[in-house]
Amino acid sequence: RHRFYLLVLSKHACKFYEGDQFEMKKLEIEELPTGIDDVVPFELKEARQTHRRAGTAAGAASSVGASFHGHGSGLADDEEYLLQYLRGVDQTLWTEVLHKEHVPLVLASVDYEIASYKQISNYKHISEVNLTGNFEHEDRQSLYLKVREKLASYFREYSNDALKNYYDNSAKELTTSIPKEVIPAAFFAQVSDLFVEKHQHIWGCFNEQDNIVTIHEKHQVDDECLINKAIIKTIMNGDEVHMLDKEKMPADSVITAFMRYSL
């Protein structure tokens, strides 16, 4: 499927999601820091602040006109803490998930945290599109709708490559647009790419044991949408599903498939 990852970052929260063109789920990674305090202990920050305050007081006692650098040092410490936190996030994600991946990673954070993360990250497939702002309290569905819109061109490009492959192989008996062929093929893991027209239904039932497809023009009692069933089976088998507008469909059918091998 056209997968992606989403990393929601703030100083007080870190959430990691995996998604595709149909859904997005949160991944629970045990070692992933959930905020800067997981990486930089409060006691260390407090000790540094106490040390700076003491240094500033000593400087004030020795020179009335002294130039004080306590505030600047505080900013430097904050930047160091942030980078330490981001490195902790990146190293955990790299070790646990991303070292074997090549799909886009979308970052959701404020500008300077996005820029800093891109600088230190081991992962070479960070998306050029970002969600910019504070998404610490954004719910999963709202985040998914935002990131899916941002990745629309990625999904289109993926589908265009699959369509080209379909057309290039259409003379090799590797394609079918006959629902009674496509639906069983989806169930039995014979489909490589499934093309489905958006907002369409095929009502009926499929007897998997007898390999019999029954299709009705209108919905009848106990009917299922066979398109939905084919989509679910194709995804479960680890193959690709492309939801297309009518004019983009590769054949005059609401469901079409590029097969792993000829039927």
CSV table of C-alpha atoms in Angstrom, one decimal:
chain,number,residue,atom,x,y,z
A,1,ARG,CA,0.0,0.0,0.0
A,2,HIS,CA,1.0,3.6,-0.4
A,3,ARG,CA,2.3,3.8,3.2
A,4,PHE,CA,3.7,6.8,5.1
A,5,TYR,CA,4.8,7.6,8.6
A,6,LEU,CA,3.8,10.7,10.6
A,7,LEU,CA,5.9,12.0,13.5
A,8,VAL,CA,4.2,14.5,15.8
A,9,LEU,CA,6.8,16.4,17.8
A,10,SER,CA,6.7,19.0,20.6
A,11,LYS,CA,8.8,19.5,23.7
A,12,HIS,CA,6.1,17.8,25.8
A,13,ALA,CA,4.8,15.1,23.4
A,14,CYS,CA,6.0,12.7,20.7
A,15,LYS,CA,3.6,10.5,18.8
A,16,PHE,CA,4.4,8.2,15.8
A,17,TYR,CA,1.8,7.0,13.3
A,18,GLU,CA,1.8,4.7,10.3
A,19,GLY,CA,-0.8,5.3,7.6
A,20,ASP,CA,-1.9,4.7,4.0
A,21,GLN,CA,-4.6,6.0,1.7
A,22,PHE,CA,-7.3,4.3,3.8
A,23,GLU,CA,-6.3,4.7,7.5
A,24,MET,CA,-3.7,5.8,10.0
A,25,LYS,CA,-2.9,4.1,13.3
A,26,LYS,CA,-0.7,5.1,16.2
A,27,LEU,CA,2.4,2.9,16.8
A,28,GLU,CA,3.3,2.3,20.4
A,29,ILE,CA,7.1,2.1,20.7
A,30,GLU,CA,8.2,1.4,24.2
A,31,GLU,CA,11.6,3.2,24.1
A,32,LEU,CA,10.3,6.3,22.3
A,33,PRO,CA,10.7,9.5,24.4
A,34,THR,CA,7.4,11.2,25.1
A,35,GLY,CA,8.9,14.6,25.8
A,36,ILE,CA,12.1,16.4,26.5
A,37,ASP,CA,12.0,15.5,30.2
A,38,ASP,CA,12.4,11.8,29.2
A,39,VAL,CA,15.8,12.6,27.8
A,40,VAL,CA,17.0,15.5,29.9
A,41,PRO,CA,16.3,15.0,33.6
A,42,PHE,CA,14.6,17.9,35.4
A,43,GLU,CA,17.4,17.7,38.0
A,44,LEU,CA,20.1,18.5,35.4
A,45,LYS,CA,18.2,21.5,34.0
A,46,GLU,CA,17.6,22.8,37.5
A,47,ALA,CA,21.2,22.3,38.5
A,48,ARG,CA,22.4,24.3,35.4
A,49,GLN,CA,19.9,27.1,36.1
A,50,THR,CA,21.2,27.3,39.7
A,51,HIS,CA,24.8,27.4,38.5
A,52,ARG,CA,24.0,30.2,36.1
A,53,ARG,CA,22.1,32.2,38.7
A,54,ALA,CA,25.1,31.9,41.1
A,55,GLY,CA,27.5,32.9,38.4
A,56,THR,CA,25.4,35.9,37.5
A,57,ALA,CA,25.2,37.0,41.1
A,58,ALA,CA,29.0,36.8,41.5
A,59,GLY,CA,29.5,38.8,38.4
A,60,ALA,CA,27.1,41.5,39.6
A,61,ALA,CA,29.0,41.8,42.9
A,62,SER,CA,32.4,42.2,41.2
A,63,SER,CA,31.4,44.7,38.5
A,64,VAL,CA,28.5,47.2,38.3
A,65,GLY,CA,28.8,47.7,34.6
A,66,ALA,CA,29.3,44.0,33.7
A,67,SER,CA,27.7,42.5,30.6
A,68,PHE,CA,25.5,39.6,31.8
A,69,HIS,CA,25.3,36.4,29.7
A,70,GLY,CA,23.0,34.3,31.8
A,71,HIS,CA,20.0,34.7,29.4
A,72,GLY,CA,22.2,33.7,26.4
A,73,SER,CA,23.5,30.7,28.3
A,74,GLY,CA,20.0,29.7,29.1
A,75,LEU,CA,19.1,29.8,25.4
A,76,ALA,CA,22.1,27.7,24.5
A,77,ASP,CA,21.1,25.2,27.1
A,78,ASP,CA,17.6,25.0,25.7
A,79,GLU,CA,18.9,24.4,22.2
A,80,GLU,CA,21.2,21.7,23.5
A,81,TYR,CA,18.3,20.0,25.4
A,82,LEU,CA,16.2,20.1,22.3
A,83,LEU,CA,18.8,18.5,20.1
A,84,GLN,CA,19.5,15.8,22.7
A,85,TYR,CA,15.7,15.1,22.8
A,86,LEU,CA,15.4,15.0,19.0
A,87,ARG,CA,18.4,12.7,18.7
A,88,GLY,CA,16.8,10.4,21.3
A,89,VAL,CA,13.6,10.3,19.2
A,90,ASP,CA,15.4,9.8,15.9
A,91,GLN,CA,17.7,7.0,17.2
A,92,THR,CA,14.8,5.1,18.7
A,93,LEU,CA,12.7,5.3,15.5
A,94,TRP,CA,15.7,4.4,13.4
A,95,THR,CA,16.6,1.4,15.5
A,96,GLU,CA,13.0,0.1,16.0
A,97,VAL,CA,11.3,0.9,12.7
A,98,LEU,CA,12.9,3.2,10.1
A,99,HIS,CA,16.3,1.5,9.4
A,100,LYS,CA,14.5,-0.9,6.9
A,101,GLU,CA,12.0,1.6,5.4
A,102,HIS,CA,11.9,3.8,2.4
A,103,VAL,CA,8.5,5.4,2.7
A,104,PRO,CA,7.9,9.1,3.4
A,105,LEU,CA,8.1,10.4,6.9
A,106,VAL,CA,6.0,13.5,7.5
A,107,LEU,CA,6.9,15.8,10.4
A,108,ALA,CA,4.3,17.7,12.3
A,109,SER,CA,5.8,20.4,14.5
A,110,VAL,CA,6.8,24.0,14.7
A,111,ASP,CA,9.2,25.3,12.0
A,112,TYR,CA,12.5,25.3,14.1
A,113,GLU,CA,11.9,21.8,15.5
A,114,ILE,CA,11.2,20.5,12.0
A,115,ALA,CA,14.4,22.1,10.7
A,116,SER,CA,16.4,20.7,13.7
A,117,TYR,CA,15.0,17.2,13.3
A,118,LYS,CA,15.8,17.1,9.5
A,119,GLN,CA,19.4,18.1,10.3
A,120,ILE,CA,20.1,15.4,12.8
A,121,SER,CA,18.0,12.5,11.5
A,122,ASN,CA,19.4,9.2,10.2
A,123,TYR,CA,16.4,8.7,7.9
A,124,LYS,CA,16.8,9.8,4.3
A,125,HIS,CA,13.2,9.8,3.3
A,126,ILE,CA,11.7,12.7,5.3
A,127,SER,CA,9.0,14.2,3.2
A,128,GLU,CA,9.3,17.7,1.8
A,129,VAL,CA,5.8,18.4,3.0
A,130,ASN,CA,5.2,19.1,6.7
A,131,LEU,CA,2.4,19.9,9.0
A,132,THR,CA,3.5,23.2,10.6
A,133,GLY,CA,2.2,24.2,14.0
A,134,ASN,CA,1.5,22.7,17.4
A,135,PHE,CA,-0.3,19.3,17.0
A,136,GLU,CA,0.3,18.0,20.5
A,137,HIS,CA,-3.4,17.7,21.3
A,138,GLU,CA,-4.7,17.0,17.8
A,139,ASP,CA,-6.7,13.8,17.5
A,140,ARG,CA,-5.7,11.0,15.2
A,141,GLN,CA,-8.5,11.4,12.6
A,142,SER,CA,-7.9,15.2,12.3
A,143,LEU,CA,-4.2,14.6,11.8
A,144,TYR,CA,-4.9,11.9,9.2
A,145,LEU,CA,-7.1,14.1,7.1
A,146,LYS,CA,-4.5,16.8,7.2
A,147,VAL,CA,-1.6,14.6,6.2
A,148,ARG,CA,-3.6,12.7,3.6
A,149,GLU,CA,-4.3,16.1,1.9
A,150,LYS,CA,-0.7,17.0,2.0
A,151,LEU,CA,0.3,13.7,0.5
A,152,ALA,CA,-2.3,13.7,-2.4
A,153,SER,CA,0.4,14.1,-5.0
A,154,TYR,CA,2.3,11.1,-3.5
A,155,PHE,CA,-0.8,8.9,-3.8
A,156,ARG,CA,-1.4,10.1,-7.3
A,157,GLU,CA,2.1,9.4,-8.4
A,158,TYR,CA,1.9,5.9,-7.0
A,159,SER,CA,-1.3,5.2,-8.8
A,160,ASN,CA,0.0,6.6,-12.0
A,161,ASP,CA,3.0,4.2,-11.9
A,162,ALA,CA,0.5,1.3,-11.3
A,163,LEU,CA,-1.7,2.4,-14.2
A,164,LYS,CA,1.4,2.6,-16.5
A,165,ASN,CA,2.3,-1.0,-15.5
A,166,TYR,CA,-1.3,-2.1,-16.2
A,167,TYR,CA,-1.3,-0.6,-19.7
A,168,ASP,CA,2.2,-1.9,-20.5
A,169,ASN,CA,1.1,-5.5,-19.6
A,170,SER,CA,-2.5,-5.4,-20.9
A,171,ALA,CA,-1.6,-7.6,-23.9
A,172,LYS,CA,-0.1,-10.3,-21.7
A,173,GLU,CA,-3.4,-11.6,-20.1
A,174,LEU,CA,-2.3,-10.1,-16.8
A,175,THR,CA,-5.3,-7.7,-16.6
A,176,THR,CA,-9.0,-8.3,-16.1
A,177,SER,CA,-12.0,-5.9,-15.7
A,178,ILE,CA,-14.6,-8.7,-15.2
A,179,PRO,CA,-16.0,-8.5,-11.7
A,180,LYS,CA,-16.6,-12.3,-11.5
A,181,GLU,CA,-12.9,-12.8,-12.2
A,182,VAL,CA,-11.5,-9.9,-10.2
A,183,ILE,CA,-13.3,-10.7,-6.9
A,184,PRO,CA,-12.2,-14.3,-6.5
A,185,ALA,CA,-8.7,-13.3,-7.6
A,186,ALA,CA,-8.6,-10.7,-4.7
A,187,PHE,CA,-9.7,-13.4,-2.3
A,188,PHE,CA,-7.1,-15.9,-3.4
A,189,ALA,CA,-4.1,-13.4,-3.4
A,190,GLN,CA,-3.8,-13.4,-7.2
A,191,VAL,CA,-4.1,-9.6,-7.5
A,192,SER,CA,-1.1,-7.3,-7.6
A,193,ASP,CA,-2.9,-4.0,-8.1
A,194,LEU,CA,-6.6,-3.5,-7.6
A,195,PHE,CA,-8.2,-0.4,-9.3
A,196,VAL,CA,-11.6,0.6,-7.9
A,197,GLU,CA,-13.9,3.5,-9.0
A,198,LYS,CA,-14.7,5.8,-6.1
A,199,HIS,CA,-18.2,5.6,-4.5
A,200,GLN,CA,-19.3,2.5,-6.4
A,201,HIS,CA,-20.8,-0.8,-5.2
A,202,ILE,CA,-21.2,-4.3,-6.5
A,203,TRP,CA,-23.9,-6.1,-4.5
A,204,GLY,CA,-24.0,-9.8,-4.2
A,205,CYS,CA,-22.1,-12.6,-2.4
A,206,PHE,CA,-19.1,-14.8,-2.9
A,207,ASN,CA,-19.0,-18.4,-1.9
A,208,GLU,CA,-15.3,-18.8,-1.2
A,209,GLN,CA,-15.5,-22.6,-0.8
A,210,ASP,CA,-17.2,-23.2,-4.2
A,211,ASN,CA,-15.6,-20.2,-5.9
A,212,ILE,CA,-19.0,-18.9,-7.0
A,213,VAL,CA,-19.7,-15.1,-7.4
A,214,THR,CA,-23.3,-14.0,-7.4
A,215,ILE,CA,-24.0,-10.4,-8.5
A,216,HIS,CA,-27.3,-8.5,-8.2
A,217,GLU,CA,-28.1,-5.3,-10.0
A,218,LYS,CA,-29.7,-3.9,-6.8
A,219,HIS,CA,-29.1,-4.6,-3.2
A,220,GLN,CA,-30.9,-7.7,-1.8
A,221,VAL,CA,-31.2,-9.2,1.6
A,222,ASP,CA,-27.9,-10.6,2.8
A,223,ASP,CA,-25.9,-9.0,0.0
A,224,GLU,CA,-22.5,-7.5,0.7
A,225,CYS,CA,-20.6,-4.9,-1.3
A,226,LEU,CA,-18.2,-7.2,-3.2
A,227,ILE,CA,-15.9,-4.2,-4.0
A,228,ASN,CA,-15.4,-3.6,-0.3
A,229,LYS,CA,-14.7,-7.3,0.3
A,230,ALA,CA,-12.1,-7.3,-2.6
A,231,ILE,CA,-10.4,-4.2,-1.2
A,232,ILE,CA,-10.1,-5.7,2.3
A,233,LYS,CA,-8.8,-9.0,1.0
A,234,THR,CA,-6.3,-7.2,-1.3
A,235,ILE,CA,-5.0,-5.1,1.6
A,236,MET,CA,-4.8,-8.2,3.9
A,237,ASN,CA,-2.7,-9.9,1.3
A,238,GLY,CA,-0.3,-7.0,1.3
A,239,ASP,CA,-1.2,-5.9,-2.3
A,240,GLU,CA,-2.1,-2.5,-3.7
A,241,VAL,CA,-5.5,-0.8,-3.9
A,242,HIS,CA,-6.0,2.4,-6.0
A,243,MET,CA,-9.2,4.4,-5.6
A,244,LEU,CA,-9.7,6.3,-8.8
A,245,ASP,CA,-12.2,8.7,-10.4
A,246,LYS,CA,-14.2,7.2,-13.3
A,247,GLU,CA,-12.1,8.9,-16.0
A,248,LYS,CA,-8.9,7.5,-14.5
A,249,MET,CA,-10.1,3.9,-14.5
A,250,PRO,CA,-8.0,1.7,-16.9
A,251,ALA,CA,-11.1,-0.1,-18.3
A,252,ASP,CA,-14.9,0.4,-18.6
A,253,SER,CA,-15.6,-1.3,-15.3
A,254,VAL,CA,-15.9,-0.2,-11.6
A,255,ILE,CA,-13.3,-2.8,-10.6
A,256,THR,CA,-10.2,-3.8,-12.5
A,257,ALA,CA,-7.1,-5.8,-11.6
A,258,PHE,CA,-3.5,-6.3,-12.6
A,259,MET,CA,-2.7,-9.9,-11.8
A,260,ARG,CA,0.4,-11.6,-10.3
A,261,TYR,CA,0.0,-14.2,-13.1
A,262,SER,CA,-2.5,-14.8,-15.9
A,263,LEU,CA,-5.8,-16.5,-14.9
